[in-house]
PDB file of C-alpha atoms in Angstrom:
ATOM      1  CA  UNK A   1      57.430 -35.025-137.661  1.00  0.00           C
ATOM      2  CA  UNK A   2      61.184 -33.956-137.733  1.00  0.00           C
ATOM      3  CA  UNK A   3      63.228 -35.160-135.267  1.00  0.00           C
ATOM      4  CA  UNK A   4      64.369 -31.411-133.966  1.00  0.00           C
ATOM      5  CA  UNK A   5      61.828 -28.518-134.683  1.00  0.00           C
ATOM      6  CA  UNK A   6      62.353 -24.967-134.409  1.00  0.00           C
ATOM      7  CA  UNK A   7      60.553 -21.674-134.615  1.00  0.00           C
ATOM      8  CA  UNK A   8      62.614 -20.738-137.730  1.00  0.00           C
ATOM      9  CA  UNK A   9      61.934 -16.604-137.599  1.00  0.00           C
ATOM     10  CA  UNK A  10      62.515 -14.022-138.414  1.00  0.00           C
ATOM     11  CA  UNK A  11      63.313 -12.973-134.945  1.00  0.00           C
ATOM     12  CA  UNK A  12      63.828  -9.752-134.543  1.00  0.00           C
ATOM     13  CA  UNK A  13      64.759  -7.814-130.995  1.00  0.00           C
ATOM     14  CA  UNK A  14      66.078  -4.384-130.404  1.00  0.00           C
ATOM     15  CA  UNK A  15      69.655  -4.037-128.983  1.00  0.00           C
ATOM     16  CA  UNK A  16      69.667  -5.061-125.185  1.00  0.00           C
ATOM     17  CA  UNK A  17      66.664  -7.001-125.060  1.00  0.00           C
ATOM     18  CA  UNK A  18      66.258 -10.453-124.710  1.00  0.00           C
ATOM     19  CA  UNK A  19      65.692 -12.868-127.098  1.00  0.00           C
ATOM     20  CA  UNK A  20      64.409 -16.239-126.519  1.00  0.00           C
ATOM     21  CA  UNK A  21      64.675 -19.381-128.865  1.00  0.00           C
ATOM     22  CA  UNK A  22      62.909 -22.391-128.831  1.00  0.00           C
ATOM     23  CA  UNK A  23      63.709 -25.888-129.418  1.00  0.00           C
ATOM     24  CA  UNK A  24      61.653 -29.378-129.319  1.00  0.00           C
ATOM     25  CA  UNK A  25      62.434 -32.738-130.026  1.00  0.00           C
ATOM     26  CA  UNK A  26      60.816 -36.327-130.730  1.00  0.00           C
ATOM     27  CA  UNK A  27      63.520 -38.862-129.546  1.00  0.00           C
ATOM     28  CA  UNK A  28      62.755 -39.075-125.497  1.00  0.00           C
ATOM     29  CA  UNK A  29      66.178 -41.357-125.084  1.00  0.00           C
ATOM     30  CA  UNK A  30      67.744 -38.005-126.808  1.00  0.00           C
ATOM     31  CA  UNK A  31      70.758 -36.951-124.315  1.00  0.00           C
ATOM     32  CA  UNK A  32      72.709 -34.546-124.642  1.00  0.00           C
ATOM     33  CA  UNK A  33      71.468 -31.002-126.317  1.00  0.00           C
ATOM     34  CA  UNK A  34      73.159 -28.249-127.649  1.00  0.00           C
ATOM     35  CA  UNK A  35      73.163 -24.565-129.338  1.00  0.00           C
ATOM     36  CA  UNK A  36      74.801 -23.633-132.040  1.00  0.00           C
ATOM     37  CA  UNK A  37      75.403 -19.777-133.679  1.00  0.00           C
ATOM     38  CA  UNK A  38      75.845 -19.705-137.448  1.00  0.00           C
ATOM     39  CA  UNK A  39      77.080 -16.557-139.312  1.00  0.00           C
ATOM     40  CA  UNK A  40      75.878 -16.760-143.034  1.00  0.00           C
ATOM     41  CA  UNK A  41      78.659 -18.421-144.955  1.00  0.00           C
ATOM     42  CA  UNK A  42      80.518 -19.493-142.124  1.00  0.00           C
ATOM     43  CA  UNK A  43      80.437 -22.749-140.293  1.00  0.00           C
ATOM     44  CA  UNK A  44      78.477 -23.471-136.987  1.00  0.00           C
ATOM     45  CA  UNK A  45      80.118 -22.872-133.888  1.00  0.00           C
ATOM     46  CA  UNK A  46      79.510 -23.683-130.417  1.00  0.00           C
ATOM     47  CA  UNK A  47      77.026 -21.897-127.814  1.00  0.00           C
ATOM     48  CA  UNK A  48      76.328 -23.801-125.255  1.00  0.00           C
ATOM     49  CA  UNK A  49      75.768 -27.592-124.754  1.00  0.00           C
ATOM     50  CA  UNK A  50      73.302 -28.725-121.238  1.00  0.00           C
ATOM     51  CA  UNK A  51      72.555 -32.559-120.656  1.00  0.00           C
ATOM     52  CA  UNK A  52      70.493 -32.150-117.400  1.00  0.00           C
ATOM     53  CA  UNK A  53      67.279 -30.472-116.654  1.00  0.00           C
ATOM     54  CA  UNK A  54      66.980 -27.163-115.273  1.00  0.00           C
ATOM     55  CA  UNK A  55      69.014 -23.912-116.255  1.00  0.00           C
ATOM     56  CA  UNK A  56      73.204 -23.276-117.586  1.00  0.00           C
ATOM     57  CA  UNK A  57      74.113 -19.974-117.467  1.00  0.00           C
ATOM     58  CA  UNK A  58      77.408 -18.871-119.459  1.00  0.00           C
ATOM     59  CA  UNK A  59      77.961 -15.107-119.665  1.00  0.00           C
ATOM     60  CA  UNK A  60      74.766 -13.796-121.416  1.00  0.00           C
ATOM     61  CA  UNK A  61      73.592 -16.785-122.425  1.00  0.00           C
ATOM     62  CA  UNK A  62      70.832 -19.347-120.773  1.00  0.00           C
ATOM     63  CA  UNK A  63      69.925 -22.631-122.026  1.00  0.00           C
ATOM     64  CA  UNK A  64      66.771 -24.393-120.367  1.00  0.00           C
ATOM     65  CA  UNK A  65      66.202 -28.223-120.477  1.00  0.00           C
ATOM     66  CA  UNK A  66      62.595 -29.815-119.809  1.00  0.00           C
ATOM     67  CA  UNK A  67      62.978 -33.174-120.701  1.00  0.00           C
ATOM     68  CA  UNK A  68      59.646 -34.333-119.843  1.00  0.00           C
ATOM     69  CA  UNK A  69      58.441 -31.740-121.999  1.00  0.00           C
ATOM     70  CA  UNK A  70      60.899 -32.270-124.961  1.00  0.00           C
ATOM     71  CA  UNK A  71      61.762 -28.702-124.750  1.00  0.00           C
ATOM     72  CA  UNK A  72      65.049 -26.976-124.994  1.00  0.00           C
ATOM     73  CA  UNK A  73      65.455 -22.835-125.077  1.00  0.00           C
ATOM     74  CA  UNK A  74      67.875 -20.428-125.508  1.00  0.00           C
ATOM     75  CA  UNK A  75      68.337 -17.081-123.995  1.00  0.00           C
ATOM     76  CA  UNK A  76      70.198 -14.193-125.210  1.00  0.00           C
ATOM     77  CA  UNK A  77      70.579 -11.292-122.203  1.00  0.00           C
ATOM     78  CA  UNK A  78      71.556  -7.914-123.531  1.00  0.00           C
ATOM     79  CA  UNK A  79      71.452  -8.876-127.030  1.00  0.00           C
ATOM     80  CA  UNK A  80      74.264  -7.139-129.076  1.00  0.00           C
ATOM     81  CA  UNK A  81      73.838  -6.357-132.950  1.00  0.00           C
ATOM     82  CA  UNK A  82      76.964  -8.844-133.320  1.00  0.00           C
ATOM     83  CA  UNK A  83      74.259 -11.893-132.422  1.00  0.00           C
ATOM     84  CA  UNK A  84      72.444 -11.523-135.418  1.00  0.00           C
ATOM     85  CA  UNK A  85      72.735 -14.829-136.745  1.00  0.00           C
ATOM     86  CA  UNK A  86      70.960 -18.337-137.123  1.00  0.00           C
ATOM     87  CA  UNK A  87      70.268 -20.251-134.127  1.00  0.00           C
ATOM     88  CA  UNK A  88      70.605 -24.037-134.740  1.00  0.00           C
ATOM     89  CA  UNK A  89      69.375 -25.962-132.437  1.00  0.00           C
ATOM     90  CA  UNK A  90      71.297 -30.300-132.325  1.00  0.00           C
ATOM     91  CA  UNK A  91      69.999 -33.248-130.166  1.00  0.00           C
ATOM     92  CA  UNK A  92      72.550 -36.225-129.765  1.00  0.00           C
ATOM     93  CA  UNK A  93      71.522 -39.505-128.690  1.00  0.00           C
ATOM     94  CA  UNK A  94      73.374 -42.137-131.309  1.00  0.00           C
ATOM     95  CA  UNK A  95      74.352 -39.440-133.688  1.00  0.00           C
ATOM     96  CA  UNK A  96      73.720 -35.178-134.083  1.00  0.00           C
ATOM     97  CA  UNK A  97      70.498 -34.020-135.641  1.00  0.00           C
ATOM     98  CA  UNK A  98      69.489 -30.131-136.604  1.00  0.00           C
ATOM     99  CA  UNK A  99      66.733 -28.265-136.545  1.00  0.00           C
ATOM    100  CA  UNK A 100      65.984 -25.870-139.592  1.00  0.00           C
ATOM    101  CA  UNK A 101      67.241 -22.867-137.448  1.00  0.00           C
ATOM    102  CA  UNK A 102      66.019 -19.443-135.843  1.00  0.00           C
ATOM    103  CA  UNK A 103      67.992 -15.934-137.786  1.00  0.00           C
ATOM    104  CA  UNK A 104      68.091 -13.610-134.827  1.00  0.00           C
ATOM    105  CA  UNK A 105      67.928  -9.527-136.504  1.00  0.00           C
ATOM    106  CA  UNK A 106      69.240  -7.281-133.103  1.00  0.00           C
ATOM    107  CA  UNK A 107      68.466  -3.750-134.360  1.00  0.00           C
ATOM    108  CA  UNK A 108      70.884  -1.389-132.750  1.00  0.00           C
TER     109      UNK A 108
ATOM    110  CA  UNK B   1      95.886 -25.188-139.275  1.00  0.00           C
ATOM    111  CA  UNK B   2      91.631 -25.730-139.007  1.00  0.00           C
ATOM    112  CA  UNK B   3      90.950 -29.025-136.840  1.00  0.00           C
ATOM    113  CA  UNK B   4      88.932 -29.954-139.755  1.00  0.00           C
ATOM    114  CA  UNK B   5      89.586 -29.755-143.110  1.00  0.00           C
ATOM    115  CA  UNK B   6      87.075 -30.090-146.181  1.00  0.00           C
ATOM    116  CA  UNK B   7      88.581 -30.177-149.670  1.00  0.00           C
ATOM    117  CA  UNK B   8      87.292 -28.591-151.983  1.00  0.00           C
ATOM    118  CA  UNK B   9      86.016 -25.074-150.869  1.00  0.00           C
ATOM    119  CA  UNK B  10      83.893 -24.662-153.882  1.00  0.00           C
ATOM    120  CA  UNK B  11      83.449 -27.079-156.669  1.00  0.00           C
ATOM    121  CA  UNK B  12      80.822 -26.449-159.577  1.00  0.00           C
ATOM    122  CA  UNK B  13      79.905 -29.530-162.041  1.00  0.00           C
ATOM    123  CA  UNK B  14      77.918 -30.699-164.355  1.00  0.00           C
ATOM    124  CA  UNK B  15      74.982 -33.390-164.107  1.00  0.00           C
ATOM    125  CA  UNK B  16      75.831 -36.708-164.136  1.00  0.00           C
ATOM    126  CA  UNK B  17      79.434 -36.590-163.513  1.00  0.00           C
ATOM    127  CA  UNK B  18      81.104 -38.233-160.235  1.00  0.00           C
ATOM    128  CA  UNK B  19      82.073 -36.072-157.602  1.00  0.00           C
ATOM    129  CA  UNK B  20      84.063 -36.593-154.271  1.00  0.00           C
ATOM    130  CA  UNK B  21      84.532 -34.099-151.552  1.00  0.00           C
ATOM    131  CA  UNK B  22      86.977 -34.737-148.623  1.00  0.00           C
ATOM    132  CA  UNK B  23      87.211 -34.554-144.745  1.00  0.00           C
ATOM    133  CA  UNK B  24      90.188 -35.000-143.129  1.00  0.00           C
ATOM    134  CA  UNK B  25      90.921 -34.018-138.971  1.00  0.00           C
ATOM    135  CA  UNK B  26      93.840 -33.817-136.709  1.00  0.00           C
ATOM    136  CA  UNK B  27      91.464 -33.707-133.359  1.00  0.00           C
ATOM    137  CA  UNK B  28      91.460 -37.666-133.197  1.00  0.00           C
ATOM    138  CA  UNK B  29      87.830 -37.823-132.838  1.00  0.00           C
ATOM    139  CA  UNK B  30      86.346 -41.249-133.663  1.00  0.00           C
ATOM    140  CA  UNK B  31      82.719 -39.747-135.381  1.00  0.00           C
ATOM    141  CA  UNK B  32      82.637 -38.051-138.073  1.00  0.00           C
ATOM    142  CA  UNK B  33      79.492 -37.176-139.808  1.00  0.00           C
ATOM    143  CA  UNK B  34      78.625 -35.999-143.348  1.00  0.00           C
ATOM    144  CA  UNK B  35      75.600 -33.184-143.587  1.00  0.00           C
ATOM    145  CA  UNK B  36      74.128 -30.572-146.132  1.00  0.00           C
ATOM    146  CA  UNK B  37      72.460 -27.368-145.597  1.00  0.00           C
ATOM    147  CA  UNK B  38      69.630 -25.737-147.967  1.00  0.00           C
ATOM    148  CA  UNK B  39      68.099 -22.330-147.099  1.00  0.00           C
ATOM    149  CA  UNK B  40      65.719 -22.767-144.671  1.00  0.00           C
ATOM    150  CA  UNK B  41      66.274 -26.427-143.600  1.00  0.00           C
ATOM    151  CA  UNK B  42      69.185 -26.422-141.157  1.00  0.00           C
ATOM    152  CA  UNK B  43      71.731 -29.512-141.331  1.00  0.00           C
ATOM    153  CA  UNK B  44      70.537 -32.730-142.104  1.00  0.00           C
ATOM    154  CA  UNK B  45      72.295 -35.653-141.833  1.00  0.00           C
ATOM    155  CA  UNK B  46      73.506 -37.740-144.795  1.00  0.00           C
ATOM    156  CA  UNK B  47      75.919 -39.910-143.337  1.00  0.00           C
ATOM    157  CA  UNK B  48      77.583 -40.784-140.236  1.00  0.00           C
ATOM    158  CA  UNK B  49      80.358 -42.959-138.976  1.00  0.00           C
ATOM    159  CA  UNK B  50      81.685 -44.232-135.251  1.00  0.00           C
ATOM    160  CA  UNK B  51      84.640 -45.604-136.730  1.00  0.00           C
ATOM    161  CA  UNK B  52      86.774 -47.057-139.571  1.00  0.00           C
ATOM    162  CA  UNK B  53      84.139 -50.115-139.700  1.00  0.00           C
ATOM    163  CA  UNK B  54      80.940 -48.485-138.671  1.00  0.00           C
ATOM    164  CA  UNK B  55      78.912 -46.336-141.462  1.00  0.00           C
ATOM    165  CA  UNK B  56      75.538 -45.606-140.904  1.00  0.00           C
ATOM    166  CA  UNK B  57      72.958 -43.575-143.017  1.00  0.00           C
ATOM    167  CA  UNK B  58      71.658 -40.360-141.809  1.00  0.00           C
ATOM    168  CA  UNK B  59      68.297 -38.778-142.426  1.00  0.00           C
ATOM    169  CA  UNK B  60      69.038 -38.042-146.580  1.00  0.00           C
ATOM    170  CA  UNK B  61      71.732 -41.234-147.905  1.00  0.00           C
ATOM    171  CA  UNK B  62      70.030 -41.685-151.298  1.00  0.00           C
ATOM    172  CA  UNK B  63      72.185 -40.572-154.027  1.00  0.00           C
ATOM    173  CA  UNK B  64      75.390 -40.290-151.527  1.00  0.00           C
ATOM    174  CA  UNK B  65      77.882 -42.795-150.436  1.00  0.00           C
ATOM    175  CA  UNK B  66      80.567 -42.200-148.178  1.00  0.00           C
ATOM    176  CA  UNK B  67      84.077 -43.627-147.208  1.00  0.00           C
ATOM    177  CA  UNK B  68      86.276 -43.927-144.349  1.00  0.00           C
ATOM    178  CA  UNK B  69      89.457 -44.678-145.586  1.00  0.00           C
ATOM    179  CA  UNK B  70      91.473 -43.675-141.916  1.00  0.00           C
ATOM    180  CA  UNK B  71      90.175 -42.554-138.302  1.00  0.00           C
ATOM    181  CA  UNK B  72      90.982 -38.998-139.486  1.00  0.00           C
ATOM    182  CA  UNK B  73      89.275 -38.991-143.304  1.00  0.00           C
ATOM    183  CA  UNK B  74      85.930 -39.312-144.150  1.00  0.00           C
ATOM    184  CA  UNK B  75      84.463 -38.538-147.801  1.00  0.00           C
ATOM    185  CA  UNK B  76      81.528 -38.279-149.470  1.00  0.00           C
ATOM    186  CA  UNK B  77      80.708 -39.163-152.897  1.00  0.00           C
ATOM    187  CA  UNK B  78      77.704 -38.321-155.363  1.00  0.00           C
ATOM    188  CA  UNK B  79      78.218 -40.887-158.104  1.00  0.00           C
ATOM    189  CA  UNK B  80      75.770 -39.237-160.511  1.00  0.00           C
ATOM    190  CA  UNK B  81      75.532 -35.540-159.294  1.00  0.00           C
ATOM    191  CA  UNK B  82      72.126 -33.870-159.972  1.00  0.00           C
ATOM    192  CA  UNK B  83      71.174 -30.136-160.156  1.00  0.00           C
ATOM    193  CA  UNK B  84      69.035 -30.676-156.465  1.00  0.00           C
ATOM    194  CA  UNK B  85      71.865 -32.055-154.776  1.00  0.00           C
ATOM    195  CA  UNK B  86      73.328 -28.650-154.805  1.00  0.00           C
ATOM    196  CA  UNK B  87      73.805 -27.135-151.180  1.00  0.00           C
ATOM    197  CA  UNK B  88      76.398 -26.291-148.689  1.00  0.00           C
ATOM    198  CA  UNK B  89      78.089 -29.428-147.622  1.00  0.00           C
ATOM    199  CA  UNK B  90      79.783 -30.024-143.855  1.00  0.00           C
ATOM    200  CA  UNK B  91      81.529 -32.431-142.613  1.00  0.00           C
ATOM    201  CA  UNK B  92      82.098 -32.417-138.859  1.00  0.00           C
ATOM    202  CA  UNK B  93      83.870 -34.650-135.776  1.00  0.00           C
ATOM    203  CA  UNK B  94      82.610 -35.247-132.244  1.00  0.00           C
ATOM    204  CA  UNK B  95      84.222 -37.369-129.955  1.00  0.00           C
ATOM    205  CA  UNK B  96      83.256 -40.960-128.372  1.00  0.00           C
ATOM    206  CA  UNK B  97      80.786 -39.473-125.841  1.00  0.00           C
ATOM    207  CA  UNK B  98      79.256 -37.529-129.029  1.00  0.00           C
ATOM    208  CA  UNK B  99      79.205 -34.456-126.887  1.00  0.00           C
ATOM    209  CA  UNK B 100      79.736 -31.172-129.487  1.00  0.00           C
ATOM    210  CA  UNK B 101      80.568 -31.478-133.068  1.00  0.00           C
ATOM    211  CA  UNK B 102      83.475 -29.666-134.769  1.00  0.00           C
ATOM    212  CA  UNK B 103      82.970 -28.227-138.176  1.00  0.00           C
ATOM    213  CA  UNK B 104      84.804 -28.062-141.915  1.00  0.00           C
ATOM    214  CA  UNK B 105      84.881 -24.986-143.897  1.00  0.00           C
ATOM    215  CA  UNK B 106      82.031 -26.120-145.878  1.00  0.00           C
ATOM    216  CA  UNK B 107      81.898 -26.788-149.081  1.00  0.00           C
ATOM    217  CA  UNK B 108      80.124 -24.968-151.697  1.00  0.00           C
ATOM    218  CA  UNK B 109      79.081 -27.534-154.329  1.00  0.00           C
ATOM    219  CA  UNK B 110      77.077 -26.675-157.434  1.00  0.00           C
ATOM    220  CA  UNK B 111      75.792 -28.863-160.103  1.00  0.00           C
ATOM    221  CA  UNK B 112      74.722 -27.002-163.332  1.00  0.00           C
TER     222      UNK B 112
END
């Protein structure tokens, strides 16, 4: 079992909608968690990051924490064509591990 | 100037030669980790380090070695490249706390 598993797409939403993204993870001392946004080419940047459970909202994006479910999602509100990208998905407890990624199509 | 800097961009070489690709950073960030990414399989992690003395091996070490020669530089070496260790390579930083990680350029190795 990897360490960080994600639903790795296609997803594909029309502009506005919202998209949801899914993230689970084996390590329970895991503890700190964290979305990233990856153009293809380019490096991966920052989303959001959320270390307790519950919801973080930051503009139009959500990220939801159930520990005792190993379970970390994104939301994208309003989705824009300019989101289209891959969706990585990190879990840090002694170092940063990856999931395989979600690409996120927004057809305008 | 990027925070973190990966040298080369894009290297292409041949089987069985030595290769080294560099990481250097001006953010003063005590990790710094070494990953690659193939289509479809995300980052994984090859090697990671807290500090100057500390080097640890990630999820993929065999057939990579890494040094860290300062705080701010960290590379990675394939001492014997081979054609399926060709892949987008990162290196990125992250801070004591290992809250987010900054990201290289990327490099663009590959081995004909």
């Amino acid at each position: 079992q990897k360490e960080v598993e994600q639903n790795s797409g296609p997803l594909s939403v029309p502009e506005g909608a919202i998209a949801s993204l899914n993230c689970t993870y084996s390590d329970r001392g895991s503890q700190s968690f964290f979305w990233y946004r990856q153009y293809s080419g380019k490096s991966p940047e920052l989303i959001m990051f959320i270390y307790s459970n519950g919801d973080k909202e930051d503009g139009r994006f959500t990220a939801q924490l159930n520990k005792a479910s190993q379970y970390v999602s994104l939301l994208i509100r309003d989705s824009q064509p300019s989101d289209s990208a891959t969706y990585l998905c990190a879990v840090n407890k002694h170092d940063m591990r990856f999931g395989a990624g979600t690409r996120l199509t927004v057809k305008p | 100037d990027a925070d973190v800097t990966q040298t080369p961009r894009n290297r292409i070489t041949k089987t069985g030669k030595r290769i080294m690709l560099e990481c250097s950073q001006t953010k003063g960030h005590d990790r710094m980790y070494w990953y690659r990414q193939d289509p479809g399989l995300g980052l994984r992690l090859i090697y990671y380090s807290f500090d100057v003395k500390d080097i640890n091996k990630g999820e993929i070490s065999d057939g990579y070695s890494v040094s860290r020669q300062a705080q701010a530089k960290f590379s990675l070496s394939l001492e014997s490249a081979i054609p399926n260790q060709t892949a987008l390579y990162f290196c990125a930083t992250s801070d004591l706390e290992g809250t987010e990680a900054f990201f290289g350029q990327g490099t663009r190795l590959t081995v004909v």
